[in-house]
CSV table of C-alpha atoms in Angstrom, one decimal:
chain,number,residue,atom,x,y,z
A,265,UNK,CA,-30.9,-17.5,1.3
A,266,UNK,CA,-29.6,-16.5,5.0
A,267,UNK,CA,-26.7,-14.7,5.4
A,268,UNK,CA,-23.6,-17.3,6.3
A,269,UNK,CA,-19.8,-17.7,7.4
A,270,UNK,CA,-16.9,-20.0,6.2
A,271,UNK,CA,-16.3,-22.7,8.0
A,272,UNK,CA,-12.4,-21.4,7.4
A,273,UNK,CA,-13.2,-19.1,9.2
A,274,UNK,CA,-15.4,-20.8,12.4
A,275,UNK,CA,-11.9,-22.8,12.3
A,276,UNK,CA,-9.7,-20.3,13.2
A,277,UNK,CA,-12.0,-18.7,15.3
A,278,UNK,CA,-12.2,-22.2,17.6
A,279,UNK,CA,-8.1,-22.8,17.5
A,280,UNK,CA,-8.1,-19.4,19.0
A,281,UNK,CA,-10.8,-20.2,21.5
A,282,UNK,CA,-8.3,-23.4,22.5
A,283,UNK,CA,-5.1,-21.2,22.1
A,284,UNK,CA,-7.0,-19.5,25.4
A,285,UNK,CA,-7.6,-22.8,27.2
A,286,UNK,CA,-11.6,-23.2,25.8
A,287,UNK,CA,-12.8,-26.4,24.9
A,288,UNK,CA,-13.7,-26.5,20.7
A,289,UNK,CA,-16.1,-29.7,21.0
A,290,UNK,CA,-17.8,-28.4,23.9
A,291,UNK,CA,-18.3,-24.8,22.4
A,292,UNK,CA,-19.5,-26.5,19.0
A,293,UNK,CA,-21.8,-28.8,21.1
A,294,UNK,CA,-23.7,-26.0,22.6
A,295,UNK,CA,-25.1,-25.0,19.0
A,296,UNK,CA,-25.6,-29.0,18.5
A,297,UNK,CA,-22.9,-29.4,15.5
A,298,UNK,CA,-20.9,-32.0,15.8
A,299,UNK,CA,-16.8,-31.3,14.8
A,300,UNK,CA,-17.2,-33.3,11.9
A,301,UNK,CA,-18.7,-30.5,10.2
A,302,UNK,CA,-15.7,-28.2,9.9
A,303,UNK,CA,-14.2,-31.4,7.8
A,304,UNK,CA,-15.7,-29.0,4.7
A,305,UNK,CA,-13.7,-26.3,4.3
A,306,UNK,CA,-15.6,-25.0,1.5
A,307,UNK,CA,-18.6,-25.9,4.1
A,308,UNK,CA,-20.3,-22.7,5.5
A,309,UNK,CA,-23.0,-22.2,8.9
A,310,UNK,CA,-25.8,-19.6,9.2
A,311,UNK,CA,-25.2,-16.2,10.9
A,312,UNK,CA,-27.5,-16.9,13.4
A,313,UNK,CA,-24.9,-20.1,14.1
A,314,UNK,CA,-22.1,-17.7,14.2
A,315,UNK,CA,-24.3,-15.5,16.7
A,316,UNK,CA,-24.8,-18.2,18.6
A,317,UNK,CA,-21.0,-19.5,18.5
A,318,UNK,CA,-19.7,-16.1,20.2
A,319,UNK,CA,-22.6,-16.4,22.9
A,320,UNK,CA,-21.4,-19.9,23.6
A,321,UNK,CA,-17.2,-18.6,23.7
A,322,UNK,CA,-18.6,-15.3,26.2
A,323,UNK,CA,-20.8,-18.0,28.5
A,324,UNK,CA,-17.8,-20.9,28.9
A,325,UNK,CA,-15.3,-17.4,29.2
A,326,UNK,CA,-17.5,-16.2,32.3
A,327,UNK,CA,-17.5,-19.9,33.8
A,328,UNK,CA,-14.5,-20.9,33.3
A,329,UNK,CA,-11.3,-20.3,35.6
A,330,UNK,CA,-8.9,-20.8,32.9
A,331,UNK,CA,-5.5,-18.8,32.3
A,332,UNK,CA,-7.4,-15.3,31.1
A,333,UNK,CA,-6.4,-12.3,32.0
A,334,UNK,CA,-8.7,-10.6,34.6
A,335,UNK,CA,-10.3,-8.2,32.2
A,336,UNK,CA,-11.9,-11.3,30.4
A,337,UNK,CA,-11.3,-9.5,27.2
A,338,UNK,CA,-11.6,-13.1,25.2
A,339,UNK,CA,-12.0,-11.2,21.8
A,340,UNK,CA,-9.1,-9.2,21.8
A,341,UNK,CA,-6.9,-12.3,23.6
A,342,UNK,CA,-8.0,-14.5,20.8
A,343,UNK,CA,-7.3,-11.9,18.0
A,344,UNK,CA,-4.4,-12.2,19.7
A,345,UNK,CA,-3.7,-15.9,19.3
A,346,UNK,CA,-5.1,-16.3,15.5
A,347,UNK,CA,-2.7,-17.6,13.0
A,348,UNK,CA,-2.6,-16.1,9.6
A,349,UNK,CA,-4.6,-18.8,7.9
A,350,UNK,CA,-7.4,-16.7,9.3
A,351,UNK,CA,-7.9,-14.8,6.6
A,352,UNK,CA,-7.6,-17.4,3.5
A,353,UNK,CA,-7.4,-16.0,0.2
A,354,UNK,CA,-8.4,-13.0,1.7
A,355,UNK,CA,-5.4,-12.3,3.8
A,356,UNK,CA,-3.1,-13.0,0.5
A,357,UNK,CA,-4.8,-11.0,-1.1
A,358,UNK,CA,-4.4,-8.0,1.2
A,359,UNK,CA,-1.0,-9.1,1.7
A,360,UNK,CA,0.2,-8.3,-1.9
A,361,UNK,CA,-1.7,-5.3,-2.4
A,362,UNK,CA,0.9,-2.0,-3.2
A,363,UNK,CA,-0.7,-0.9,0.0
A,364,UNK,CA,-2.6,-0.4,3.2
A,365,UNK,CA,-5.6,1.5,1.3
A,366,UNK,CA,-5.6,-1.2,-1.1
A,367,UNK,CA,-5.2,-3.8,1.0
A,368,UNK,CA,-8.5,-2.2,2.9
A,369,UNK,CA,-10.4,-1.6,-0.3
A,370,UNK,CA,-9.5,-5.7,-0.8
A,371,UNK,CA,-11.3,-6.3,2.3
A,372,UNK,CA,-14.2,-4.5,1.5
A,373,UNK,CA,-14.7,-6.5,-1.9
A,374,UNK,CA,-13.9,-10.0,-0.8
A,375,UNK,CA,-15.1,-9.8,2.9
A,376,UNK,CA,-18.4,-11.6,1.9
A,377,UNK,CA,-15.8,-15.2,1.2
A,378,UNK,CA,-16.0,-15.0,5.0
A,379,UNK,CA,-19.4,-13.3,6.0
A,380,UNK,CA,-21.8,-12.7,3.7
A,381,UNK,CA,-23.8,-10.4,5.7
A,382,UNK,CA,-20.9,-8.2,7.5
A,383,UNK,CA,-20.9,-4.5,6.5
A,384,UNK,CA,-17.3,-2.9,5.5
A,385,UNK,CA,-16.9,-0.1,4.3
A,386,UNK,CA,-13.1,2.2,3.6
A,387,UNK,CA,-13.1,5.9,3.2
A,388,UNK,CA,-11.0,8.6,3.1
A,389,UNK,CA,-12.0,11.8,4.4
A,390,UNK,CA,-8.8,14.5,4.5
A,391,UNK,CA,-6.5,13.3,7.3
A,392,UNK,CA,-8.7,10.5,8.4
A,393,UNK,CA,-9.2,6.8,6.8
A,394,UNK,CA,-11.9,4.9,8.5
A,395,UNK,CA,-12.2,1.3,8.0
A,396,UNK,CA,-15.5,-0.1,9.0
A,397,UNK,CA,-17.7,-3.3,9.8
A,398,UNK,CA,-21.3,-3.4,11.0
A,399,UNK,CA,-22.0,-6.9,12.0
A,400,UNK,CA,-25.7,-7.6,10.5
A,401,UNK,CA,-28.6,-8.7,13.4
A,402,UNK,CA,-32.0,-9.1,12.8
A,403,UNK,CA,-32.7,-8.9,16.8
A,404,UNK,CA,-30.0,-8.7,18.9
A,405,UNK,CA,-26.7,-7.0,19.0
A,406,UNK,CA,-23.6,-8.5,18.5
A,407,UNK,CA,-21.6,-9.4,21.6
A,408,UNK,CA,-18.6,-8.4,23.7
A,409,UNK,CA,-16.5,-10.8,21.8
A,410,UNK,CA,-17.0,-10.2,18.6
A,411,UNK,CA,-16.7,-6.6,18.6
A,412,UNK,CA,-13.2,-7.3,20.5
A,413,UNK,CA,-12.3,-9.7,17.7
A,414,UNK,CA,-13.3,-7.6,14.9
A,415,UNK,CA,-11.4,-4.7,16.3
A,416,UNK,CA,-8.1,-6.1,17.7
A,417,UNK,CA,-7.8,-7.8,13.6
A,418,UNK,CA,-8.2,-4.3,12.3
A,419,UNK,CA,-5.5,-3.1,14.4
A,420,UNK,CA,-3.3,-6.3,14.5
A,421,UNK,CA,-4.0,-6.6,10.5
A,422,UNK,CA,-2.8,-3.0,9.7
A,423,UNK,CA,0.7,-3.6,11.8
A,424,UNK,CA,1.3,-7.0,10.2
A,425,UNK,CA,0.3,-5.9,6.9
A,426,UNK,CA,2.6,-2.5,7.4
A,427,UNK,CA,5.9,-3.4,9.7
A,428,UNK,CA,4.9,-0.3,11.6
A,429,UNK,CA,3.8,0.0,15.2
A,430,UNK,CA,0.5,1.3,14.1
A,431,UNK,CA,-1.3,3.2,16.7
A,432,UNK,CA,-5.0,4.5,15.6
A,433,UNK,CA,-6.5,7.4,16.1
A,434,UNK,CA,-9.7,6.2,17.3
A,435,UNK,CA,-11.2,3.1,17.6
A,436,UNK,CA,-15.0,2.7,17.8
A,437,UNK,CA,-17.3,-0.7,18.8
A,438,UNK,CA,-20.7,-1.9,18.6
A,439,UNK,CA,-21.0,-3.2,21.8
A,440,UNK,CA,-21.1,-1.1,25.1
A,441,UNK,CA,-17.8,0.0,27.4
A,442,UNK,CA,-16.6,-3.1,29.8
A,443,UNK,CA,-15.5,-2.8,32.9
A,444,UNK,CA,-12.2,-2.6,32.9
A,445,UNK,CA,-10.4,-1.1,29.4
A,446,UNK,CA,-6.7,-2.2,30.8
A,447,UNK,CA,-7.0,-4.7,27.9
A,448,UNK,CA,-8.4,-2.5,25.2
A,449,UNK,CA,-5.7,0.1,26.4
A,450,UNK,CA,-3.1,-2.4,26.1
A,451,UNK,CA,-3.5,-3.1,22.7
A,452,UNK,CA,-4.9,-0.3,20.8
A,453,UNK,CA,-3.0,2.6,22.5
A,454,UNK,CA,-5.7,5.0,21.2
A,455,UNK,CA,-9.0,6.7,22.3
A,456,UNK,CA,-12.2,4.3,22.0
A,457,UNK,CA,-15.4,4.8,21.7
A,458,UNK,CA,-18.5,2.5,22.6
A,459,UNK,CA,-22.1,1.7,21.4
A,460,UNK,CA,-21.5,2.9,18.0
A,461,UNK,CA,-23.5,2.2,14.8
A,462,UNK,CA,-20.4,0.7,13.8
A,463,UNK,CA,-17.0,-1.3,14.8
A,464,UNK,CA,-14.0,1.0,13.1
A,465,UNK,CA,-10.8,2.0,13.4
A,466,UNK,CA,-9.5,5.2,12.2
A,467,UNK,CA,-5.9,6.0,10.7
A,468,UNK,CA,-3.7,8.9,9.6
A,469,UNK,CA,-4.6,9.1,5.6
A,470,UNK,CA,-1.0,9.0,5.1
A,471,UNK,CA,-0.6,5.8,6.6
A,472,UNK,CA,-2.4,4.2,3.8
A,473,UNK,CA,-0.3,5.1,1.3
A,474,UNK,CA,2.9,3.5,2.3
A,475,UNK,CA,4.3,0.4,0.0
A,476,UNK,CA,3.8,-2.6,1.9
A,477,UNK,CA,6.8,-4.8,1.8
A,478,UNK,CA,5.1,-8.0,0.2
A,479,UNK,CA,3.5,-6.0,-2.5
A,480,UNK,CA,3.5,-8.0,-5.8
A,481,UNK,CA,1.1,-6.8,-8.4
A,482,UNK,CA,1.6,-10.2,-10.6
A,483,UNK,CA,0.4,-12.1,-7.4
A,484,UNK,CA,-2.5,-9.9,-6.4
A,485,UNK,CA,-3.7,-10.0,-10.0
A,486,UNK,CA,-3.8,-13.4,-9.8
A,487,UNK,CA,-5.5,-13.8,-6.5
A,488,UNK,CA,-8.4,-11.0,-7.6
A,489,UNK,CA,-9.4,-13.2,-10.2
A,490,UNK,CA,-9.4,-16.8,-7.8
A,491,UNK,CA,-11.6,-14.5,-5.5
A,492,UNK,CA,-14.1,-13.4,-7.7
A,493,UNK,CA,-14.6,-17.1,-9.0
A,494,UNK,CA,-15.2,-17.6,-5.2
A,495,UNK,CA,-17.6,-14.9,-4.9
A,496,UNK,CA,-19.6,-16.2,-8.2
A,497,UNK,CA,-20.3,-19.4,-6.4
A,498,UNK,CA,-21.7,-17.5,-3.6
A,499,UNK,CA,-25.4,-17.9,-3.1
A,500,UNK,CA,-27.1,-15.2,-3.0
A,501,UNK,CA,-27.5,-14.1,1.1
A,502,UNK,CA,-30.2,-11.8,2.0
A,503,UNK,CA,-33.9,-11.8,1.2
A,504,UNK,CA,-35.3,-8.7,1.2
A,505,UNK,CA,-36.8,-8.6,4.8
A,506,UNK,CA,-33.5,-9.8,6.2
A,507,UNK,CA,-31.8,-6.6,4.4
A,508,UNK,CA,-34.9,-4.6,5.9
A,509,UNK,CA,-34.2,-5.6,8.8
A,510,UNK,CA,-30.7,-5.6,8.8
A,511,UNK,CA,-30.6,-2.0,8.0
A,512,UNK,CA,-33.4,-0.9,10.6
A,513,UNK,CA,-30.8,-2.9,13.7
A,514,UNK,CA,-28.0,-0.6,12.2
A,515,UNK,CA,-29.7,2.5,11.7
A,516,UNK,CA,-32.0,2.6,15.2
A,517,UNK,CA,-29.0,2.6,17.1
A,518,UNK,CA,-28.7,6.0,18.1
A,519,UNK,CA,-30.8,7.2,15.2
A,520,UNK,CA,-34.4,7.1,13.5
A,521,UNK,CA,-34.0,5.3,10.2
A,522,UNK,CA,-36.9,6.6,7.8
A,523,UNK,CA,-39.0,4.9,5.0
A,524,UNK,CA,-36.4,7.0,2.0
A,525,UNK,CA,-33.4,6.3,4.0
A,526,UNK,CA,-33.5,2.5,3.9
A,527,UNK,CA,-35.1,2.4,-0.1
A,528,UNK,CA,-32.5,4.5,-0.7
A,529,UNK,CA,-29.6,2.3,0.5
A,530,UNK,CA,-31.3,-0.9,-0.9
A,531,UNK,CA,-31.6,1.3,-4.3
A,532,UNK,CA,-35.6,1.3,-4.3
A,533,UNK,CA,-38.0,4.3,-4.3
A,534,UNK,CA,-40.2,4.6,-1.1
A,535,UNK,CA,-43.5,3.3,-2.8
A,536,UNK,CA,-41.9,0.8,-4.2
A,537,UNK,CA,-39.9,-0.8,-0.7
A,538,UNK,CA,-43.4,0.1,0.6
A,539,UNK,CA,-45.4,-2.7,-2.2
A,540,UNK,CA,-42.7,-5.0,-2.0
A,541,UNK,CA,-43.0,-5.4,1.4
A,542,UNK,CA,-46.9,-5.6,1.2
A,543,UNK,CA,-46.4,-8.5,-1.4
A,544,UNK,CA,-45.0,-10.5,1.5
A,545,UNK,CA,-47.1,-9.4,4.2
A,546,UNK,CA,-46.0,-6.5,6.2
A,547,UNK,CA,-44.7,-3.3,6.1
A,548,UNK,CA,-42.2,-0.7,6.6
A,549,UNK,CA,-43.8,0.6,10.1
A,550,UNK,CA,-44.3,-2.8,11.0
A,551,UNK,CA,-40.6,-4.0,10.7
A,552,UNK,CA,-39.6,-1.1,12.4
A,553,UNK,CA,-42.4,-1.6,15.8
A,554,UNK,CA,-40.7,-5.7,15.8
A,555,UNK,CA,-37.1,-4.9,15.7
A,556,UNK,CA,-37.8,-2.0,18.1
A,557,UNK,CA,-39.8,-3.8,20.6
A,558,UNK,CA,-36.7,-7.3,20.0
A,559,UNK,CA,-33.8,-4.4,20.7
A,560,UNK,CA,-35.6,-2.8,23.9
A,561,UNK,CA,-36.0,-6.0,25.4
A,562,UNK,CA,-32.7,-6.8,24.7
A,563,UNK,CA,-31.1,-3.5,26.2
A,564,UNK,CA,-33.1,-3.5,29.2
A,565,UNK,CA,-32.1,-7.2,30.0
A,566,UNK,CA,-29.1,-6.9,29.1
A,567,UNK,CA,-27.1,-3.3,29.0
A,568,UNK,CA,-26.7,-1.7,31.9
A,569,UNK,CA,-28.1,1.8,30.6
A,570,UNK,CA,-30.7,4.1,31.5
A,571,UNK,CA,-34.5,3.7,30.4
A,572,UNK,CA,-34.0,7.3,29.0
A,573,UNK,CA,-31.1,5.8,27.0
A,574,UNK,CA,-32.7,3.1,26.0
A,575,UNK,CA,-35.4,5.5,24.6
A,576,UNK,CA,-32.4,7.4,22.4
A,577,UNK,CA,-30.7,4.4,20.7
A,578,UNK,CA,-34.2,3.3,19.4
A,579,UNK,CA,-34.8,6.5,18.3
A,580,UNK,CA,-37.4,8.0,20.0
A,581,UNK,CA,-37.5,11.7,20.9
A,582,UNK,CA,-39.1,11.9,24.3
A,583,UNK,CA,-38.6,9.1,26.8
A,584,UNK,CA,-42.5,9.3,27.4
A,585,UNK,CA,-43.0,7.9,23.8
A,586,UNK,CA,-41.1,5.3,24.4
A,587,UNK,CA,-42.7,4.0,27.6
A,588,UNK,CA,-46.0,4.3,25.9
A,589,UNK,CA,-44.8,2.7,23.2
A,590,UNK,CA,-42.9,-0.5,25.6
A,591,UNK,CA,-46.2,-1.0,27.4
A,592,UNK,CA,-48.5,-1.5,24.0
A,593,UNK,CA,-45.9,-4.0,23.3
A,594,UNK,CA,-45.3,-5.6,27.1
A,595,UNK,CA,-48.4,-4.7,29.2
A,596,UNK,CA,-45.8,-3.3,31.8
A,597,UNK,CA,-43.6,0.1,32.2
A,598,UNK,CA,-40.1,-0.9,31.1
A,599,UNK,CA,-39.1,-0.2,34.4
A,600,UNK,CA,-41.4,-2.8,35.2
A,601,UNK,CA,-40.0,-5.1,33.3
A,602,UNK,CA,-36.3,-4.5,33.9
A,603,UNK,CA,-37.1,-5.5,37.6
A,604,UNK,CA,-38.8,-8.5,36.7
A,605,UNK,CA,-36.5,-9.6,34.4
């Protein structure tokens, strides 16, 4: 079964779209669903739909002449605009935990009521808690926009949650620097960091540790058990070439994910990935030559980075390797193919 999103969820996302003068019906048009299919609330849409939903809110951003700010920042402005009901059961949840940590450790649990697919991840390491979401791709990246939106409801999460002013230490994001940051400065007030393995924010440890003001154990003991019904009803989201691939679009951003390193994290041994995969008609080498041949086309339409860059976040080590490697694929030098495209 694909990975898939709440329609809850697609919801708020659109009232926030409309909050920043966007039209709902003519975003959901462009992926060909009509509005009647957000009447289900317990409805859900593919990944690839929710993929496609952000490109459709970036494209009508970049046309439009509406009342945005110049940066164009839709993401964060929309993260901005979202009402509570955002975050369902998930949100109450969080919002009578004893804390920020558990609140976070919450989000980790239940995050797949929302996205099945999404990555999070909470850790403490001495001085520094790190809350983290990879947002899953079998091609492409994720966008601008939803990088901004995952981000800005870290931030904006944390402060509601906690009364405080929060002000990370560092946030991090998938996607690579814009333009203009006036927007990213505006809100987050920290240093950021772009085309990272992962969207995060990081936080003083001892933030996490202070009562929140809604805590109610009775409550949150109650909700724990109404989520995991939810999450028992779940289908179950990946196959194991989407969780293949999935972790090969992670890891070859900036790194060279091996045979051992992705068995490991699915709990396999390396021979045994290795037949699995052969039972359904490829291989480990073979996934990793597709999604690296899907990404470079991506980055070299797309980002506006160096060929020799482009090399690194697939994980080659010499450039050379990589243009050898581009014109088995392409016929042409990426060069080549950056000016034609």
């Amino acid at each position: 079964m694909q990975n898939s999103v709440s329609v809850k969820l697609v919801q708020a996302i659109l009232e926030a779209a409309a909050h920043c003068g966007l039209n709902a019906d003519d975003i959901l048009a462009a992926l060909k669903l009509a509005p009647s299919c957000l009447e289900d609330v317990d409805g859900r849409i593919s990944h690839e739909q929710f993929c496609a939903l952000w490109q459709a809110i970036t494209q009508r951003t970049d046309k439009s002449a509406l009342a945005l700010s110049p940066c164009g920042c839709i993401g964060l402005q929309m993260a901005v605009a979202a009402k509570p009901k955002t975050w369902d059961v998930l949100g109450y949840a969080m919002h009578s935990s004893a804390n920020l940590g558990e609140a976070f450790e919450r989000l980790v649990r239940y995050s797949r009521l929302r996205h099945t697919g999404a990555e999070f991840t909470f850790e403490v390491q001495g001085d520094v808690a790190r809350i983290t979401m990879a947002i899953p791709s079998t091609a492409l990246p994720p966008n601008d926009a939803m990088g901004e939106w995952v981000g800005a409801n870290f931030v904006l999460l944390s402060r509601q949650l906690t009364g405080l002013d929060l002000v990370p230490l560092q946030m991090g994001f998938q996607h690579s620097k814009p333009e203009d940051l006036s927007a990213y400065h505006h809100l987050f007030r920290s240093p950021l960091a772009f085309d990272q393995p992962v969207n995060e924010m990081r936080l003083d440890a001892a933030v996490i540790q202070r009562p929140l003001a809604q805590a109610d154990p009775g409550l949150s003991s109650i909700l724990d058990r109404h989520a995991e019904e939810l999450l028992a009803r779940l289908p179950q989201s990946e196959s194991l070439l989407d969780s293949v691939n999935r972790l090969l679009s992670e890891g070859l951003r900036g790194g060279n994910p091996s045979l051992t390193a992705i068995a490991q994290q699915l709990g396999y041994a390396p021979r045994t990935l290795q037949r699995k995969l052969q039972e359904v008609g490829t291989s480990y080498h073979t996934l990793l030559d597709e999604m690296r041949r899907e990404l470079s086309i991506y980055y070299l339409r797309e980002a506006q980075i160096a060929v020799s860059e482009v090399a690194f976040l697939l994980g080659f080590s010499e450039t050379s390797a990589f243009h050898r490697a581009f014109r088995r694929w392409m016929g042409v030098s990426p060069g080549e193919f950056r000016r034609s495209a």
